[in-house]
């Protein structure tokens, strides 16, 4: 599908949910995509992108930022504490704040640097052992702890369990956000972003539907 197709579907979903058109931010997930595909989307005027790994973001985006104004870069993958400074220098938002150690590191660096990207706390809505994120039962306390560290927590993020109805996860995330006074909801991907918008998503993360299937790096 084209970028225009996705933006039209987002606008339709916003309208159907009686939400203002333009209230949902489309994060074009450019991880493991060749630079020429990313450049083609940039050339169409899109400026909000998502990367999974700090190392890949660092190899790709400084050059694009020199060429295109107004790029809004979001880190949507796991963040190691030793990459936190680099992530904060590169990115406008981090969607994967998922543990106390990382929160404390971000708070210390924010004090040193005098600035901090917008932060989203990742909630493991499916309580999956192999998946990162704060458990729903621990979310309220962790959100409060992050706010106490003076971190700019804008919202929550989740990745639904593959074999479960995603709307259940989106509804749970929205409920946790609401009772904690958070407006940002980073939820919904290529296959389910319209459901996410219906349940309050403010950021949707769409990759393959815009760029085509990911290209695996050559050995």
Coordinates of C-alpha atoms in Angstrom, one line a residue, residues 35 70 91 109 134 144 175 183 213:
X35 CA 17.8 3.8 2.5
X70 CA 11.6 18.5 10.5
X91 CA 15.6 10.7 19.0
X109 CA 21.1 11.9 31.7
X134 CA 6.1 -3.3 32.9
X144 CA 4.3 7.5 39.4
X175 CA -7.6 2.2 30.8
X183 CA -3.0 11.1 26.9
X213 CA 8.4 -6.4 3.4

